[in-house]
PDB file of C-alpha atoms in Angstrom:
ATOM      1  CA  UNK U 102      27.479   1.942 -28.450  1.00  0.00           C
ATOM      2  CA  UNK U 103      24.448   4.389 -28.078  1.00  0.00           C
ATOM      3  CA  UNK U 104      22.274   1.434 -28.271  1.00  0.00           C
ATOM      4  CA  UNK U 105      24.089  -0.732 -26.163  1.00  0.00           C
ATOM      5  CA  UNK U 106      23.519   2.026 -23.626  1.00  0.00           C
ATOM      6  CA  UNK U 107      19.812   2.302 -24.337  1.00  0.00           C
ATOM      7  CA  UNK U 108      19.354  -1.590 -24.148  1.00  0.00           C
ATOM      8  CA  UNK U 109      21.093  -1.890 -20.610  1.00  0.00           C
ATOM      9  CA  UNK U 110      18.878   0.977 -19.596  1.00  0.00           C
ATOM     10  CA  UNK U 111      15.843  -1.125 -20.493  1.00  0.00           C
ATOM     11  CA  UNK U 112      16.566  -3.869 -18.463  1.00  0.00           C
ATOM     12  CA  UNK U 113      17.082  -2.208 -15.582  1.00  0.00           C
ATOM     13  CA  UNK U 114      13.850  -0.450 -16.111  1.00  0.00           C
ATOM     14  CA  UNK U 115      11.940  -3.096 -17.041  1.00  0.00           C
ATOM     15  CA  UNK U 116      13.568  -5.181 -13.516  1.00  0.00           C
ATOM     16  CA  UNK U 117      12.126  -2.269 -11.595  1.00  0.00           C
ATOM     17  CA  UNK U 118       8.809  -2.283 -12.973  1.00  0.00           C
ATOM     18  CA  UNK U 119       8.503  -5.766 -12.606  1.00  0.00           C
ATOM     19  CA  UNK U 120      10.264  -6.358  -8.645  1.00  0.00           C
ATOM     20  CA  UNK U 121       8.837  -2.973  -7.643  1.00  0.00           C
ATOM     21  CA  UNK U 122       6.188  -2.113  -9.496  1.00  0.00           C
ATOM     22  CA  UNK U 123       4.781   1.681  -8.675  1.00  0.00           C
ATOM     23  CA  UNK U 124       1.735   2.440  -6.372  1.00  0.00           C
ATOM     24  CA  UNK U 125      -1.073   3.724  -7.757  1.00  0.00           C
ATOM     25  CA  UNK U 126      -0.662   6.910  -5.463  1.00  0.00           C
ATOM     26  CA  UNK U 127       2.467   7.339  -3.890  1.00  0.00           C
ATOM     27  CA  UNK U 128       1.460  10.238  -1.833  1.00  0.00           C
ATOM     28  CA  UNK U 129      -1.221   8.585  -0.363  1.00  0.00           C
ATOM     29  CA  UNK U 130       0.947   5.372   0.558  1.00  0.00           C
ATOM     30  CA  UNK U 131       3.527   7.531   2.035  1.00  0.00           C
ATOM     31  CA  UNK U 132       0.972   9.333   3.968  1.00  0.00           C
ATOM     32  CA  UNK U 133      -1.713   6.591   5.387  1.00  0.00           C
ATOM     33  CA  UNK U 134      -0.552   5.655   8.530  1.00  0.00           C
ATOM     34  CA  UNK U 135      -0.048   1.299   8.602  1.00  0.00           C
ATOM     35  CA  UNK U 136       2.401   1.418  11.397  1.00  0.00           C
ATOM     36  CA  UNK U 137       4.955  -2.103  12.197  1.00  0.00           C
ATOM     37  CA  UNK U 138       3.745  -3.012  15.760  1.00  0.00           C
ATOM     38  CA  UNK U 139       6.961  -2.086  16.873  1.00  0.00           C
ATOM     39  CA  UNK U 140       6.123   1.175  16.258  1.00  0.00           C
ATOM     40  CA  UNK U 141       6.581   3.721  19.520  1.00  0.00           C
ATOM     41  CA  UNK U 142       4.220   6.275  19.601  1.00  0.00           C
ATOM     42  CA  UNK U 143       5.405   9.996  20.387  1.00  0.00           C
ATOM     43  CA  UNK U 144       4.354  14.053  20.338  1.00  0.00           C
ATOM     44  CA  UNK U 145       2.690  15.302  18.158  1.00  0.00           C
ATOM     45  CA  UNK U 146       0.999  11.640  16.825  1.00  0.00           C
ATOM     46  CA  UNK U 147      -3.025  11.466  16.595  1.00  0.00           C
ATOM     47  CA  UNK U 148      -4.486   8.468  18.259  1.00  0.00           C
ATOM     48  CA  UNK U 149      -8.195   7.494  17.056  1.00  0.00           C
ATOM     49  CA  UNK U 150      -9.569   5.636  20.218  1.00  0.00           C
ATOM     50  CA  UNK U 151     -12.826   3.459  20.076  1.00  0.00           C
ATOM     51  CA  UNK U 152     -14.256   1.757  23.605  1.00  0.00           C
ATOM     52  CA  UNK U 153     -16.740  -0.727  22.075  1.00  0.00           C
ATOM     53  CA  UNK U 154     -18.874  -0.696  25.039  1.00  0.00           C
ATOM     54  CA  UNK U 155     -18.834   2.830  25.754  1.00  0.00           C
ATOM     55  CA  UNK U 156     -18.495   4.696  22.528  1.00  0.00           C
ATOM     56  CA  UNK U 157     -18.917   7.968  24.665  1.00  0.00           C
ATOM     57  CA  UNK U 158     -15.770   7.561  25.607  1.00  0.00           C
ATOM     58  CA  UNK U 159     -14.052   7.317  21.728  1.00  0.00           C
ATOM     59  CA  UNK U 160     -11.911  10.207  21.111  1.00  0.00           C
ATOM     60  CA  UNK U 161      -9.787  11.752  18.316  1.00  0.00           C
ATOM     61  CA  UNK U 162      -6.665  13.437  19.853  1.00  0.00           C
ATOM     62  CA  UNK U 163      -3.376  13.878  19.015  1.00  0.00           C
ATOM     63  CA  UNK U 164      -0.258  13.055  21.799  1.00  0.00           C
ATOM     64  CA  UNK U 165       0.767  15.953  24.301  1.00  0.00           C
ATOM     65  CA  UNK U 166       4.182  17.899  24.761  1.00  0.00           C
ATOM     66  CA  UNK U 167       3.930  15.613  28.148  1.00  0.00           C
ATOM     67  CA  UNK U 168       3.525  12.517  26.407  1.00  0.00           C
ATOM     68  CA  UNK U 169      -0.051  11.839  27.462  1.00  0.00           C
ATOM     69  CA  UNK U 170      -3.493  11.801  25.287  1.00  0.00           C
ATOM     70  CA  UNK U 171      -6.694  13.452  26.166  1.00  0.00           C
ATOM     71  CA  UNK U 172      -9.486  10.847  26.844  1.00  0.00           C
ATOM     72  CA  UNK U 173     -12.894  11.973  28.164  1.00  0.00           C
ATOM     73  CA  UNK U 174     -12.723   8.580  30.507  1.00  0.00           C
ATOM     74  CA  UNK U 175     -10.690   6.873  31.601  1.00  0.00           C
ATOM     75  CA  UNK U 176      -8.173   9.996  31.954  1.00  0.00           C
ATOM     76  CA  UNK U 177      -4.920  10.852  30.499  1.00  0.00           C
ATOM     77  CA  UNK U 178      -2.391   7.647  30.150  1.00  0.00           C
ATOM     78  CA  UNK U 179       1.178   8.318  29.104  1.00  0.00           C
ATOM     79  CA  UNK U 180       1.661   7.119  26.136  1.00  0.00           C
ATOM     80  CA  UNK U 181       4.815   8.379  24.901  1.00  0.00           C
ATOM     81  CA  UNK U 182       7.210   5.595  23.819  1.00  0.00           C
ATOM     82  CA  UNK U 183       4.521   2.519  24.108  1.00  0.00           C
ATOM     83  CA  UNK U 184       3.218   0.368  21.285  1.00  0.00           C
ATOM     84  CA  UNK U 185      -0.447   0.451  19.772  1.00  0.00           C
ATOM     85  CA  UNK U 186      -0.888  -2.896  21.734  1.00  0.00           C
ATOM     86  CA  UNK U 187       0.508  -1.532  24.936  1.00  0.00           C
ATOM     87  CA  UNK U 188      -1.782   1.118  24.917  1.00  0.00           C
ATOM     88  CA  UNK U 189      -4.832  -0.591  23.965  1.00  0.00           C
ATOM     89  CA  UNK U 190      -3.940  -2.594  27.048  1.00  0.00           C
ATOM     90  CA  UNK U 191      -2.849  -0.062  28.856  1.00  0.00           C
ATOM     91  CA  UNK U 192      -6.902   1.739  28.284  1.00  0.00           C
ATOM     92  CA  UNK U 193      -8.499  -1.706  28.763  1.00  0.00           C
ATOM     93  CA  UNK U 194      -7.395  -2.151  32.225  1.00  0.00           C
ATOM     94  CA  UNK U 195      -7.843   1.623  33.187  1.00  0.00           C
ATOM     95  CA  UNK U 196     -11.723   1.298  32.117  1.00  0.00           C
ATOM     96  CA  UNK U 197     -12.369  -1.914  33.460  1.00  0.00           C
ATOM     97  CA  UNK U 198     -12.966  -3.791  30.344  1.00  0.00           C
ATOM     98  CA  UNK U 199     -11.422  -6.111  28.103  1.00  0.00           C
ATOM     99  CA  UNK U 200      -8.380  -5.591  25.462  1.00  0.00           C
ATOM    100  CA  UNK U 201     -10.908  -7.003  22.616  1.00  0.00           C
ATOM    101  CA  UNK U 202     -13.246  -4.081  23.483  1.00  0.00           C
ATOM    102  CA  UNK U 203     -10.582  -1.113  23.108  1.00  0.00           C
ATOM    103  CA  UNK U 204      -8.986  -0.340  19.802  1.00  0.00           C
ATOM    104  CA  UNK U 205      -6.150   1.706  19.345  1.00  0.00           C
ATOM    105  CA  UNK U 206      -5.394   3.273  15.804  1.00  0.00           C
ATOM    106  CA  UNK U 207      -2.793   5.620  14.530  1.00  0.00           C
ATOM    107  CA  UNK U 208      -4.463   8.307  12.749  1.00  0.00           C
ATOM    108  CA  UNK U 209      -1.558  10.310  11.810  1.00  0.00           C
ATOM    109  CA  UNK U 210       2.377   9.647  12.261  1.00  0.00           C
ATOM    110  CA  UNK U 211       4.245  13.058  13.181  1.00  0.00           C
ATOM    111  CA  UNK U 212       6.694  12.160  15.744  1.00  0.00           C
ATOM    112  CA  UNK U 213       9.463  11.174  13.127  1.00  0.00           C
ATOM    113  CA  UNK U 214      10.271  11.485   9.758  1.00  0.00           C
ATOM    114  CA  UNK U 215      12.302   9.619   6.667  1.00  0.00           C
ATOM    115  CA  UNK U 216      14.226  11.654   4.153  1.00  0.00           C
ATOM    116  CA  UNK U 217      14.292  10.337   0.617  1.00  0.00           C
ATOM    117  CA  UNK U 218      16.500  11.656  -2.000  1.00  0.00           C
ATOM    118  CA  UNK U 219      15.983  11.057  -5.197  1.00  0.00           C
ATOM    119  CA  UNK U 220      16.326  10.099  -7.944  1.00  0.00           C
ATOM    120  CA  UNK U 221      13.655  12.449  -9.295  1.00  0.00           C
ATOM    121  CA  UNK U 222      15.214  15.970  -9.957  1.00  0.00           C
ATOM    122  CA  UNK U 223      17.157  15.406  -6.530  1.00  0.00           C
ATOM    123  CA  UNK U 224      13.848  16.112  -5.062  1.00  0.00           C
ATOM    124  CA  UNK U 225      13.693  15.365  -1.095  1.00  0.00           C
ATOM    125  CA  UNK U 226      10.701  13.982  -0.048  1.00  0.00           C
ATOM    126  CA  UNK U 227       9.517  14.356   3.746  1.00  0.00           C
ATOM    127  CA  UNK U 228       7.778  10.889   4.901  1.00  0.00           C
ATOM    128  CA  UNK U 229       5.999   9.770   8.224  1.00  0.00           C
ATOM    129  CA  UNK U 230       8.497   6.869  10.067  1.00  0.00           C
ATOM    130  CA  UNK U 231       6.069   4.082  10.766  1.00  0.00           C
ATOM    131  CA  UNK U 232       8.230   1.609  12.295  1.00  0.00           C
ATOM    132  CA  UNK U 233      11.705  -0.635  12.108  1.00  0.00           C
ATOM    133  CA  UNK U 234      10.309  -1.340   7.812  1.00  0.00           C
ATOM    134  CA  UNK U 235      12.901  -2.673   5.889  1.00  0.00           C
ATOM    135  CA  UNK U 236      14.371  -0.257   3.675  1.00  0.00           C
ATOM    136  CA  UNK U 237      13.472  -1.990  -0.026  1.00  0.00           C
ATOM    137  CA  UNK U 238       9.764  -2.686   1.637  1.00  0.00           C
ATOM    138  CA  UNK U 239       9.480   0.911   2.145  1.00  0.00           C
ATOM    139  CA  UNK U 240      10.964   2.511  -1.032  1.00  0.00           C
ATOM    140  CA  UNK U 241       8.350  -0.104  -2.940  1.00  0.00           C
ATOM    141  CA  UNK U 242       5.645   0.972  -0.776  1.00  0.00           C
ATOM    142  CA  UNK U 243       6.187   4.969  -1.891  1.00  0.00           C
ATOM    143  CA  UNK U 244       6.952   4.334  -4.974  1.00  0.00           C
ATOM    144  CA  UNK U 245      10.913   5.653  -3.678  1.00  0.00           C
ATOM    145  CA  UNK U 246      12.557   3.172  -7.076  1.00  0.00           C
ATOM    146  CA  UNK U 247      11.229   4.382 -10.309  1.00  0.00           C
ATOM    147  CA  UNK U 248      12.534   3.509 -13.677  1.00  0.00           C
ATOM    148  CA  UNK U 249      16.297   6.185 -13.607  1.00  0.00           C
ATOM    149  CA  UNK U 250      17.466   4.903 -10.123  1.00  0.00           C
ATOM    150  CA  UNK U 251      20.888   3.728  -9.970  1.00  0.00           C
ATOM    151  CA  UNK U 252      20.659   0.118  -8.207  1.00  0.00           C
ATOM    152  CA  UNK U 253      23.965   0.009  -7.078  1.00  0.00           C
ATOM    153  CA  UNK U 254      23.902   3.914  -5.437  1.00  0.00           C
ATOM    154  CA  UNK U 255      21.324   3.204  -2.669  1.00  0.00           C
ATOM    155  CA  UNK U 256      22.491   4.610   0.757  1.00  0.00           C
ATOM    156  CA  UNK U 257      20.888   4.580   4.095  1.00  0.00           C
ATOM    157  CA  UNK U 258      22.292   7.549   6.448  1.00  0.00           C
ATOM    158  CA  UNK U 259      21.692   7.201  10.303  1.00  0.00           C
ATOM    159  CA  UNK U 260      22.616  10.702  11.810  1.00  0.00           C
ATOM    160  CA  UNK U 261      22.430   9.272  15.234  1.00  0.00           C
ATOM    161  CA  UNK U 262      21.914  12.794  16.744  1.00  0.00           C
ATOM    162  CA  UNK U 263      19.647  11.511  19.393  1.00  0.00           C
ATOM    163  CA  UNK U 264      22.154   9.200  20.636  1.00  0.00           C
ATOM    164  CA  UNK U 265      25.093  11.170  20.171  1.00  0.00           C
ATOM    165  CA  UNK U 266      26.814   8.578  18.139  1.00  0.00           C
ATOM    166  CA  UNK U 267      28.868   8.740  14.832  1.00  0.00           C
ATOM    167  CA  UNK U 268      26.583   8.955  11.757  1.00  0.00           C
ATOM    168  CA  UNK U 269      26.202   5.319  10.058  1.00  0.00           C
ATOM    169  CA  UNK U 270      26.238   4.882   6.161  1.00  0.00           C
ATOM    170  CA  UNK U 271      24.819   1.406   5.155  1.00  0.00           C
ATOM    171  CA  UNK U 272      25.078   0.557   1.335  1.00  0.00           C
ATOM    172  CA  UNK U 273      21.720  -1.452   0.285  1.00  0.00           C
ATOM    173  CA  UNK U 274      22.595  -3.989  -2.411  1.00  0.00           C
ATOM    174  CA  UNK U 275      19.009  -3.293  -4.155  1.00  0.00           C
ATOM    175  CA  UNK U 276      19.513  -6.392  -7.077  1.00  0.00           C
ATOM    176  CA  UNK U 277      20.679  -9.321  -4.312  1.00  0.00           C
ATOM    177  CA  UNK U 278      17.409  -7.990  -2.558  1.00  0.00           C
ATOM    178  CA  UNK U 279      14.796  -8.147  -5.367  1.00  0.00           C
ATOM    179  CA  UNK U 280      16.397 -10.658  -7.613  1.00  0.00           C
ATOM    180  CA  UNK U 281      17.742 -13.001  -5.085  1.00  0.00           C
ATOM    181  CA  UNK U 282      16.173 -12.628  -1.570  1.00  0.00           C
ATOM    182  CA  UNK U 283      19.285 -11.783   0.130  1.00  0.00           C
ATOM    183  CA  UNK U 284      18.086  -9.154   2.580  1.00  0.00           C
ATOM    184  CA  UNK U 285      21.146  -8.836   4.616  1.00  0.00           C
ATOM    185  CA  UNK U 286      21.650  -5.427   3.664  1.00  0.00           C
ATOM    186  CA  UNK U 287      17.493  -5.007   3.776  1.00  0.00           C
ATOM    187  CA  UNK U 288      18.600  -2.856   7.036  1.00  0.00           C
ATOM    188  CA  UNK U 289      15.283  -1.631   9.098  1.00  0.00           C
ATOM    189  CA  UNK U 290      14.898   2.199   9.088  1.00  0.00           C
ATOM    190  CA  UNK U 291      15.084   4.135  12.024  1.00  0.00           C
ATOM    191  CA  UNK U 292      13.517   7.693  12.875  1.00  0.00           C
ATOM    192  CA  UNK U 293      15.175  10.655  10.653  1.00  0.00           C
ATOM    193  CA  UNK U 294      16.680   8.101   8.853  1.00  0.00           C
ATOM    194  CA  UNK U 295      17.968   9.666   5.341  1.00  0.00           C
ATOM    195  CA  UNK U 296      17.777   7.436   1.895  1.00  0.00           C
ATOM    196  CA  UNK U 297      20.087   8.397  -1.128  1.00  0.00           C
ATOM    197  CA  UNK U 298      19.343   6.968  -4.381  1.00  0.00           C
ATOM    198  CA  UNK U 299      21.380   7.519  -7.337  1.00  0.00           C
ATOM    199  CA  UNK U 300      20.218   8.643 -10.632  1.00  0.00           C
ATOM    200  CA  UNK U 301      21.371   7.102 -13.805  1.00  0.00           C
ATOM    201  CA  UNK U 302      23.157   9.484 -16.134  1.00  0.00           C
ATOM    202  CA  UNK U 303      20.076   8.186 -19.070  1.00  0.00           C
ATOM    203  CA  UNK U 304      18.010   9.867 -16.434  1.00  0.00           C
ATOM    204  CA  UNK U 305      19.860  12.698 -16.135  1.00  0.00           C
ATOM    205  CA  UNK U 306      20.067  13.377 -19.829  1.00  0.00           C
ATOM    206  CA  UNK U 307      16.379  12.898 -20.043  1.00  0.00           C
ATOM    207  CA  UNK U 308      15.854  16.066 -17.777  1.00  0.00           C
ATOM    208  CA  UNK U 309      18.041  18.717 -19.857  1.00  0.00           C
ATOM    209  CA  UNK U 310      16.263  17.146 -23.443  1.00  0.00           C
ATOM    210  CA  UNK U 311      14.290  19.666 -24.826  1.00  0.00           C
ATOM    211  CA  UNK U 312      10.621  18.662 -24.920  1.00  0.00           C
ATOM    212  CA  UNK U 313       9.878  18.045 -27.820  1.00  0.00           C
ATOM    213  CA  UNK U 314      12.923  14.750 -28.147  1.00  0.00           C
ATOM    214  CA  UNK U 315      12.598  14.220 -24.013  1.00  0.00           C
ATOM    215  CA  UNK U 316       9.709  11.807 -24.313  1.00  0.00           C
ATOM    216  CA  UNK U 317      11.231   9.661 -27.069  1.00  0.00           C
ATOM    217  CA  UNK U 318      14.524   9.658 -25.498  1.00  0.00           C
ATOM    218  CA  UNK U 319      12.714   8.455 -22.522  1.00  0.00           C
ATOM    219  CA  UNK U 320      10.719   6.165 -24.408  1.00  0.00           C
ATOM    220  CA  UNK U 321      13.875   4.339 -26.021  1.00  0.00           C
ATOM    221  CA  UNK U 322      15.745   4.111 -22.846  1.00  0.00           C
ATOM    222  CA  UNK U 323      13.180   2.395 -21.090  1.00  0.00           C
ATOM    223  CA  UNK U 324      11.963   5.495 -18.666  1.00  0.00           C
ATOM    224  CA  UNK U 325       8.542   5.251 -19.866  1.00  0.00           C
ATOM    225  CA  UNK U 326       6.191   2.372 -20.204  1.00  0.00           C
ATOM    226  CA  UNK U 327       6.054   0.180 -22.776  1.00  0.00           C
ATOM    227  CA  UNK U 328       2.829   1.309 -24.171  1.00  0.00           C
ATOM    228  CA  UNK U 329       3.573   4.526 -24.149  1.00  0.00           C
ATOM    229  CA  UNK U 330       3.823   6.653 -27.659  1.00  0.00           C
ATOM    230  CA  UNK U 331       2.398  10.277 -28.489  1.00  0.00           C
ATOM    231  CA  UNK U 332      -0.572   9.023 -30.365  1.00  0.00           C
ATOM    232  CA  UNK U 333      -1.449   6.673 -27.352  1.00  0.00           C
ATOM    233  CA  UNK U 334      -1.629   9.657 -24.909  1.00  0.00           C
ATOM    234  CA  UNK U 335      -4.916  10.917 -23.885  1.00  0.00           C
ATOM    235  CA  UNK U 336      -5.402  14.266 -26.013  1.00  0.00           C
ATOM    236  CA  UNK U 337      -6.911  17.462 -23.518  1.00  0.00           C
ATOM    237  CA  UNK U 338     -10.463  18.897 -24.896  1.00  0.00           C
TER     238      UNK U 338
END
């Protein structure tokens, strides 16, 4: 029974690996701003701003309590709930130039935040919102489904303060997603948005191994790559 356990285990591991394989640095992916166009820009985001004809004018600054940026020319635009594009417009036509010459970059995404949960320790994880990005697009992009998640306990939780709705719960069915390309429970994620994964219990039992058995166990249920053994590991001088 044991290893009937350990084989299903595998497979889902090995599935994940190979539909959402993990990025070489999650923190960095998580971090580097590559917002969806639809993106709306708000306090306290940092605009980069380049004028190709007048690069006196380019400016580093980050959005104001008021909604507006600091530009040395052509003044302070509102910018608060606008797109990249709008903006760059937006600049073009205040300086008398054309959209082509003006770009518009987002340097840093602090207006709104994803919550991920799990399925490492419980751990929540804090990540810039960059846009309506489907919720399987961004848990590959952070590296949010690593070998232990539970594929059918992935939740998406929309407070819905803001509006003063009733929270939402939406159930993401992660195998008809990867496996089939049925995305109609892909749902977009929205600011403050909260993700729940589940944790498998051969993941739990993993953690609360002592170390010495932990990595085999881990090994043999298919929580650690396939090339991994003790004598393969790089040894510290």
């Amino acid at each position: 029974m044991l290893l009937c356990v350990l084989c299903a285990g595998c497979a889902d591991c090995k599935f994940l690996r190979k539909t959402c394989p993990p990025p070489p640095d999650p923190l960095a992916a998580a971090q580097l701003p590559a917002p969806d166009t639809a993106y709306r820009i708000g306090c306290p985001d940092v605009l980069e701003v380049a004028f190709a004809d007048r690069p006196e004018w380019d400016v580093l600054a980050s959005v104001d309590l008021d909604g507006r940026v600091a530009l040395a020319h052509p003044g302070s635009p509102r910018v608060e709930g606008r797109t990249l594009d709008d903006v760059r417009h937006e600049l073009a036509r205040l300086a008398g130039t054309d959209p082509d010459n003006v770009t518009v970059r987002l340097a840093a995404a602090r207006s709104s935040r994803v919550f991920l949960h799990g399925p490492i320790r419980g751990r929540c994880r804090v990540v810039p919102y960059q846009g309506p990005e489907p919720v399987i697009d961004f848990l590959k992009r952070v590296g949010g489904l690593p070998p232990g998640s539970k594929l059918n306990q992935v939740y998406v939780v929309r407070p819905n303060v803001a509006s003063g709705k009733r929270p939402e719960v939406f159930q993401v069915d992660v195998s008809a997603v990867l496996a089939d390309n049925n995305h109609a429970t892909n749902v977009p994620l929205m600011p403050s948005d909260e993700v729940y994964i589940g944790e498998t219990k051969r993941s739990v039992v993993a953690r609360i191994l002592p170390d010495w058995l932990g990595p085999l166990y881990r090994r043999l249920s298919g929580l650690l790559p396939e090339d991994w053994w003790p004598w393969t590991r790089p040894r510290t001088p």
